[in-house]
């Protein structure tokens, strides 16, 4: 009995100790499993300062206060976009009002307004494309970056080049030919960018991944437009500054000179911006050890800086010059003083003319005047009337239309 009791006592002790330890171990394992499953969130899902909770990390630079470059460029791009749209709407409203209120039909203003409208649309598009570079590079934002970056810059530089050709007097760029030339140059870059996207996305069936070298290679045609426009603007600047213009308006010559200076400065600053961003993308970021981190900020700064240069250097100045020049010339009466009376504006010489300024027509006396009635004494080269018989109150001058001088702006 004692032996049996000892065995049962040992079994009871084993059960008393083994069962709680087993339960404790199981509870510890289960608690460790819960802790592993509820591990702390990754860095991408942490709360970003300045952004709300649950924001996709690809949009973090739109509101991240630690990366202030995104917020600053976002504000500049938004203000530039709104300013471009305001100029475009103002230009269209003014052109409609001018055409409705003008007595004379001016066919040349339509081409200028169309070209400026395309330029302002391209500038507004550059500011809008900035947001695709502030957002991280994804398969969705890559086609937008590749296509719009080159296409919008080509449209802006094509309008500038067409304007230079118009000012230099090329016949193909006059009137409605100016927007036609700009569209023709613009379509070439559209074909190049579309062909690249079709080859990568459709034929090769790859995701949109582009290297910095490929991005620069796609901009070769855009750089050619920029270089040619800069050369032509410098030529027009030299012509307007060093060649004398025979225009009878000093204000027109002054506006032409100001326009040539602003056009040259705009293209020159754009060339400098392009040289800087290409150098930074290809060599600069790699040499300083910031190759992946600084690529998007460099391209974003390029879009914003060049957009403001185009907007202030050409967009605002051209719209102001167009509206001001056409408003002054609208319904302006023609001044024919000096055509029938060359010295009518000289004080003391306001007496009416009788055709006696030329000494060969001065009569010798009453005898010569009296012999006009005798046919035998008249010369075959004499007229049948005297200059004194002309009514000086009438204007016998030939009205001349106000021609358009394509070498001067908006005349």
mmCIF file with all atom_site columns, N, CA, C and O in Angstrom, residues 143-173:
data_model
loop_
_atom_site.group_PDB
_atom_site.id
_atom_site.type_symbol
_atom_site.label_atom_id
_atom_site.label_alt_id
_atom_site.label_comp_id
_atom_site.label_asym_id
_atom_site.label_entity_id
_atom_site.label_seq_id
_atom_site.pdbx_PDB_ins_code
_atom_site.Cartn_x
_atom_site.Cartn_y
_atom_site.Cartn_z
_atom_site.occupancy
_atom_site.B_iso_or_equiv
_atom_site.pdbx_formal_charge
_atom_site.auth_seq_id
_atom_site.auth_comp_id
_atom_site.auth_asym_id
_atom_site.auth_atom_id
_atom_site.pdbx_PDB_model_num
ATOM 1   N N  . UNK A 1 143 ? 5.506  57.287 -68.260 1.00 0.00 ? 143 UNK A N  1
ATOM 2   C CA . UNK A 1 143 ? 5.098  57.775 -69.594 1.00 0.00 ? 143 UNK A CA 1
ATOM 3   C C  . UNK A 1 143 ? 4.763  59.256 -69.607 1.00 0.00 ? 143 UNK A C  1
ATOM 4   O O  . UNK A 1 143 ? 5.036  59.953 -70.591 1.00 0.00 ? 143 UNK A O  1
ATOM 5   N N  . UNK A 1 144 ? 4.175  59.751 -68.511 1.00 0.00 ? 144 UNK A N  1
ATOM 6   C CA . UNK A 1 144 ? 3.856  61.180 -68.447 1.00 0.00 ? 144 UNK A CA 1
ATOM 7   C C  . UNK A 1 144 ? 5.136  62.017 -68.477 1.00 0.00 ? 144 UNK A C  1
ATOM 8   O O  . UNK A 1 144 ? 5.217  63.033 -69.178 1.00 0.00 ? 144 UNK A O  1
ATOM 9   N N  . UNK A 1 145 ? 6.122  61.582 -67.727 1.00 0.00 ? 145 UNK A N  1
ATOM 10  C CA . UNK A 1 145 ? 7.392  62.321 -67.723 1.00 0.00 ? 145 UNK A CA 1
ATOM 11  C C  . UNK A 1 145 ? 8.051  62.319 -69.093 1.00 0.00 ? 145 UNK A C  1
ATOM 12  O O  . UNK A 1 145 ? 8.458  63.368 -69.615 1.00 0.00 ? 145 UNK A O  1
ATOM 13  N N  . UNK A 1 146 ? 8.155  61.134 -69.692 1.00 0.00 ? 146 UNK A N  1
ATOM 14  C CA . UNK A 1 146 ? 8.880  61.008 -70.959 1.00 0.00 ? 146 UNK A CA 1
ATOM 15  C C  . UNK A 1 146 ? 8.188  61.797 -72.070 1.00 0.00 ? 146 UNK A C  1
ATOM 16  O O  . UNK A 1 146 ? 8.841  62.499 -72.852 1.00 0.00 ? 146 UNK A O  1
ATOM 17  N N  . UNK A 1 147 ? 6.867  61.700 -72.146 1.00 0.00 ? 147 UNK A N  1
ATOM 18  C CA . UNK A 1 147 ? 6.149  62.310 -73.261 1.00 0.00 ? 147 UNK A CA 1
ATOM 19  C C  . UNK A 1 147 ? 6.015  63.819 -73.089 1.00 0.00 ? 147 UNK A C  1
ATOM 20  O O  . UNK A 1 147 ? 6.362  64.589 -73.993 1.00 0.00 ? 147 UNK A O  1
ATOM 21  N N  . UNK A 1 148 ? 5.518  64.263 -71.936 1.00 0.00 ? 148 UNK A N  1
ATOM 22  C CA . UNK A 1 148 ? 5.203  65.683 -71.774 1.00 0.00 ? 148 UNK A CA 1
ATOM 23  C C  . UNK A 1 148 ? 6.451  66.549 -71.642 1.00 0.00 ? 148 UNK A C  1
ATOM 24  O O  . UNK A 1 148 ? 6.436  67.711 -72.056 1.00 0.00 ? 148 UNK A O  1
ATOM 25  N N  . UNK A 1 149 ? 7.507  66.042 -71.048 1.00 0.00 ? 149 UNK A N  1
ATOM 26  C CA . UNK A 1 149 ? 8.710  66.863 -70.865 1.00 0.00 ? 149 UNK A CA 1
ATOM 27  C C  . UNK A 1 149 ? 9.234  67.354 -72.205 1.00 0.00 ? 149 UNK A C  1
ATOM 28  O O  . UNK A 1 149 ? 9.493  68.544 -72.396 1.00 0.00 ? 149 UNK A O  1
ATOM 29  N N  . UNK A 1 150 ? 9.410  66.442 -73.149 1.00 0.00 ? 150 UNK A N  1
ATOM 30  C CA . UNK A 1 150 ? 9.981  66.826 -74.446 1.00 0.00 ? 150 UNK A CA 1
ATOM 31  C C  . UNK A 1 150 ? 8.959  67.526 -75.333 1.00 0.00 ? 150 UNK A C  1
ATOM 32  O O  . UNK A 1 150 ? 9.289  68.487 -76.034 1.00 0.00 ? 150 UNK A O  1
ATOM 33  N N  . UNK A 1 151 ? 7.709  67.082 -75.293 1.00 0.00 ? 151 UNK A N  1
ATOM 34  C CA . UNK A 1 151 ? 6.690  67.631 -76.197 1.00 0.00 ? 151 UNK A CA 1
ATOM 35  C C  . UNK A 1 151 ? 6.354  69.077 -75.842 1.00 0.00 ? 151 UNK A C  1
ATOM 36  O O  . UNK A 1 151 ? 6.257  69.947 -76.719 1.00 0.00 ? 151 UNK A O  1
ATOM 37  N N  . UNK A 1 152 ? 6.203  69.375 -74.561 1.00 0.00 ? 152 UNK A N  1
ATOM 38  C CA . UNK A 1 152 ? 5.842  70.739 -74.159 1.00 0.00 ? 152 UNK A CA 1
ATOM 39  C C  . UNK A 1 152 ? 6.996  71.705 -74.393 1.00 0.00 ? 152 UNK A C  1
ATOM 40  O O  . UNK A 1 152 ? 6.776  72.844 -74.820 1.00 0.00 ? 152 UNK A O  1
ATOM 41  N N  . UNK A 1 153 ? 8.208  71.281 -74.125 1.00 0.00 ? 153 UNK A N  1
ATOM 42  C CA . UNK A 1 153 ? 9.357  72.156 -74.416 1.00 0.00 ? 153 UNK A CA 1
ATOM 43  C C  . UNK A 1 153 ? 9.492  72.396 -75.916 1.00 0.00 ? 153 UNK A C  1
ATOM 44  O O  . UNK A 1 153 ? 9.836  73.504 -76.346 1.00 0.00 ? 153 UNK A O  1
ATOM 45  N N  . UNK A 1 154 ? 9.245  71.376 -76.727 1.00 0.00 ? 154 UNK A N  1
ATOM 46  C CA . UNK A 1 154 ? 9.329  71.564 -78.175 1.00 0.00 ? 154 UNK A CA 1
ATOM 47  C C  . UNK A 1 154 ? 8.260  72.538 -78.676 1.00 0.00 ? 154 UNK A C  1
ATOM 48  O O  . UNK A 1 154 ? 8.520  73.347 -79.573 1.00 0.00 ? 154 UNK A O  1
ATOM 49  N N  . UNK A 1 155 ? 7.061  72.506 -78.096 1.00 0.00 ? 155 UNK A N  1
ATOM 50  C CA . UNK A 1 155 ? 6.017  73.455 -78.500 1.00 0.00 ? 155 UNK A CA 1
ATOM 51  C C  . UNK A 1 155 ? 6.398  74.883 -78.134 1.00 0.00 ? 155 UNK A C  1
ATOM 52  O O  . UNK A 1 155 ? 6.229  75.816 -78.934 1.00 0.00 ? 155 UNK A O  1
ATOM 53  N N  . UNK A 1 156 ? 6.935  75.081 -76.940 1.00 0.00 ? 156 UNK A N  1
ATOM 54  C CA . UNK A 1 156 ? 7.335  76.431 -76.523 1.00 0.00 ? 156 UNK A CA 1
ATOM 55  C C  . UNK A 1 156 ? 8.459  76.970 -77.394 1.00 0.00 ? 156 UNK A C  1
ATOM 56  O O  . UNK A 1 156 ? 8.402  78.114 -77.879 1.00 0.00 ? 156 UNK A O  1
ATOM 57  N N  . UNK A 1 157 ? 9.483  76.158 -77.631 1.00 0.00 ? 157 UNK A N  1
ATOM 58  C CA . UNK A 1 157 ? 10.613 76.620 -78.441 1.00 0.00 ? 157 UNK A CA 1
ATOM 59  C C  . UNK A 1 157 ? 10.233 76.752 -79.913 1.00 0.00 ? 157 UNK A C  1
ATOM 60  O O  . UNK A 1 157 ? 10.811 77.582 -80.626 1.00 0.00 ? 157 UNK A O  1
ATOM 61  N N  . UNK A 1 158 ? 9.269  75.966 -80.391 1.00 0.00 ? 158 UNK A N  1
ATOM 62  C CA . UNK A 1 158 ? 8.806  76.126 -81.776 1.00 0.00 ? 158 UNK A CA 1
ATOM 63  C C  . UNK A 1 158 ? 8.093  77.463 -81.961 1.00 0.00 ? 158 UNK A C  1
ATOM 64  O O  . UNK A 1 158 ? 8.271  78.128 -82.989 1.00 0.00 ? 158 UNK A O  1
ATOM 65  N N  . UNK A 1 159 ? 7.305  77.864 -80.973 1.00 0.00 ? 159 UNK A N  1
ATOM 66  C CA . UNK A 1 159 ? 6.639  79.174 -81.057 1.00 0.00 ? 159 UNK A CA 1
ATOM 67  C C  . UNK A 1 159 ? 7.656  80.309 -81.036 1.00 0.00 ? 159 UNK A C  1
ATOM 68  O O  . UNK A 1 159 ? 7.503  81.306 -81.758 1.00 0.00 ? 159 UNK A O  1
ATOM 69  N N  . UNK A 1 160 ? 8.692  80.178 -80.226 1.00 0.00 ? 160 UNK A N  1
ATOM 70  C CA . UNK A 1 160 ? 9.735  81.207 -80.198 1.00 0.00 ? 160 UNK A CA 1
ATOM 71  C C  . UNK A 1 160 ? 10.486 81.268 -81.517 1.00 0.00 ? 160 UNK A C  1
ATOM 72  O O  . UNK A 1 160 ? 10.793 82.359 -82.024 1.00 0.00 ? 160 UNK A O  1
ATOM 73  N N  . UNK A 1 161 ? 10.798 80.106 -82.088 1.00 0.00 ? 161 UNK A N  1
ATOM 74  C CA . UNK A 1 161 ? 11.495 80.081 -83.374 1.00 0.00 ? 161 UNK A CA 1
ATOM 75  C C  . UNK A 1 161 ? 10.626 80.654 -84.483 1.00 0.00 ? 161 UNK A C  1
ATOM 76  O O  . UNK A 1 161 ? 11.113 81.409 -85.340 1.00 0.00 ? 161 UNK A O  1
ATOM 77  N N  . UNK A 1 162 ? 9.333  80.328 -84.480 1.00 0.00 ? 162 UNK A N  1
ATOM 78  C CA . UNK A 1 162 ? 8.430  80.898 -85.492 1.00 0.00 ? 162 UNK A CA 1
ATOM 79  C C  . UNK A 1 162 ? 8.327  82.406 -85.345 1.00 0.00 ? 162 UNK A C  1
ATOM 80  O O  . UNK A 1 162 ? 8.240  83.131 -86.348 1.00 0.00 ? 162 UNK A O  1
ATOM 81  N N  . UNK A 1 163 ? 8.340  82.908 -84.117 1.00 0.00 ? 163 UNK A N  1
ATOM 82  C CA . UNK A 1 163 ? 8.301  84.355 -83.906 1.00 0.00 ? 163 UNK A CA 1
ATOM 83  C C  . UNK A 1 163 ? 9.566  85.024 -84.438 1.00 0.00 ? 163 UNK A C  1
ATOM 84  O O  . UNK A 1 163 ? 9.507  86.109 -85.031 1.00 0.00 ? 163 UNK A O  1
ATOM 85  N N  . UNK A 1 164 ? 10.705 84.381 -84.239 1.00 0.00 ? 164 UNK A N  1
ATOM 86  C CA . UNK A 1 164 ? 11.956 84.931 -84.779 1.00 0.00 ? 164 UNK A CA 1
ATOM 87  C C  . UNK A 1 164 ? 11.926 84.976 -86.301 1.00 0.00 ? 164 UNK A C  1
ATOM 88  O O  . UNK A 1 164 ? 12.360 85.966 -86.907 1.00 0.00 ? 164 UNK A O  1
ATOM 89  N N  . UNK A 1 165 ? 11.399 83.933 -86.930 1.00 0.00 ? 165 UNK A N  1
ATOM 90  C CA . UNK A 1 165 ? 11.307 83.922 -88.393 1.00 0.00 ? 165 UNK A CA 1
ATOM 91  C C  . UNK A 1 165 ? 10.368 85.013 -88.888 1.00 0.00 ? 165 UNK A C  1
ATOM 92  O O  . UNK A 1 165 ? 10.623 85.640 -89.924 1.00 0.00 ? 165 UNK A O  1
ATOM 93  N N  . UNK A 1 166 ? 9.287  85.257 -88.165 1.00 0.00 ? 166 UNK A N  1
ATOM 94  C CA . UNK A 1 166 ? 8.358  86.322 -88.554 1.00 0.00 ? 166 UNK A CA 1
ATOM 95  C C  . UNK A 1 166 ? 9.023  87.688 -88.473 1.00 0.00 ? 166 UNK A C  1
ATOM 96  O O  . UNK A 1 166 ? 8.875  88.525 -89.364 1.00 0.00 ? 166 UNK A O  1
ATOM 97  N N  . UNK A 1 167 ? 9.750  87.932 -87.396 1.00 0.00 ? 167 UNK A N  1
ATOM 98  C CA . UNK A 1 167 ? 10.404 89.228 -87.233 1.00 0.00 ? 167 UNK A CA 1
ATOM 99  C C  . UNK A 1 167 ? 11.522 89.434 -88.242 1.00 0.00 ? 167 UNK A C  1
ATOM 100 O O  . UNK A 1 167 ? 11.824 90.572 -88.615 1.00 0.00 ? 167 UNK A O  1
ATOM 101 N N  . UNK A 1 168 ? 12.152 88.337 -88.680 1.00 0.00 ? 168 UNK A N  1
ATOM 102 C CA . UNK A 1 168 ? 13.213 88.463 -89.674 1.00 0.00 ? 168 UNK A CA 1
ATOM 103 C C  . UNK A 1 168 ? 12.667 88.628 -91.089 1.00 0.00 ? 168 UNK A C  1
ATOM 104 O O  . UNK A 1 168 ? 13.441 88.881 -92.012 1.00 0.00 ? 168 UNK A O  1
ATOM 105 N N  . UNK A 1 169 ? 11.353 88.492 -91.273 1.00 0.00 ? 169 UNK A N  1
ATOM 106 C CA . UNK A 1 169 ? 10.749 88.755 -92.570 1.00 0.00 ? 169 UNK A CA 1
ATOM 107 C C  . UNK A 1 169 ? 10.580 87.551 -93.467 1.00 0.00 ? 169 UNK A C  1
ATOM 108 O O  . UNK A 1 169 ? 10.390 87.723 -94.677 1.00 0.00 ? 169 UNK A O  1
ATOM 109 N N  . UNK A 1 170 ? 10.624 86.321 -92.941 1.00 0.00 ? 170 UNK A N  1
ATOM 110 C CA . UNK A 1 170 ? 10.405 85.141 -93.769 1.00 0.00 ? 170 UNK A CA 1
ATOM 111 C C  . UNK A 1 170 ? 8.953  85.098 -94.218 1.00 0.00 ? 170 UNK A C  1
ATOM 112 O O  . UNK A 1 170 ? 8.031  85.225 -93.410 1.00 0.00 ? 170 UNK A O  1
ATOM 113 N N  . UNK A 1 171 ? 8.756  84.891 -95.505 1.00 0.00 ? 171 UNK A N  1
ATOM 114 C CA . UNK A 1 171 ? 7.395  84.941 -96.058 1.00 0.00 ? 171 UNK A CA 1
ATOM 115 C C  . UNK A 1 171 ? 6.528  83.805 -95.531 1.00 0.00 ? 171 UNK A C  1
ATOM 116 O O  . UNK A 1 171 ? 5.324  83.967 -95.361 1.00 0.00 ? 171 UNK A O  1
ATOM 117 N N  . UNK A 1 172 ? 7.117  82.633 -95.271 1.00 0.00 ? 172 UNK A N  1
ATOM 118 C CA . UNK A 1 172 ? 6.326  81.489 -94.812 1.00 0.00 ? 172 UNK A CA 1
ATOM 119 C C  . UNK A 1 172 ? 5.799  81.668 -93.403 1.00 0.00 ? 172 UNK A C  1
ATOM 120 O O  . UNK A 1 172 ? 4.883  80.951 -92.996 1.00 0.00 ? 172 UNK A O  1
ATOM 121 N N  . UNK A 1 173 ? 6.371  82.597 -92.647 1.00 0.00 ? 173 UNK A N  1
ATOM 122 C CA . UNK A 1 173 ? 5.980  82.777 -91.246 1.00 0.00 ? 173 UNK A CA 1
ATOM 123 C C  . UNK A 1 173 ? 5.149  84.035 -91.032 1.00 0.00 ? 173 UNK A C  1
ATOM 124 O O  . UNK A 1 173 ? 4.992  84.471 -89.894 1.00 0.00 ? 173 UNK A O  1
#
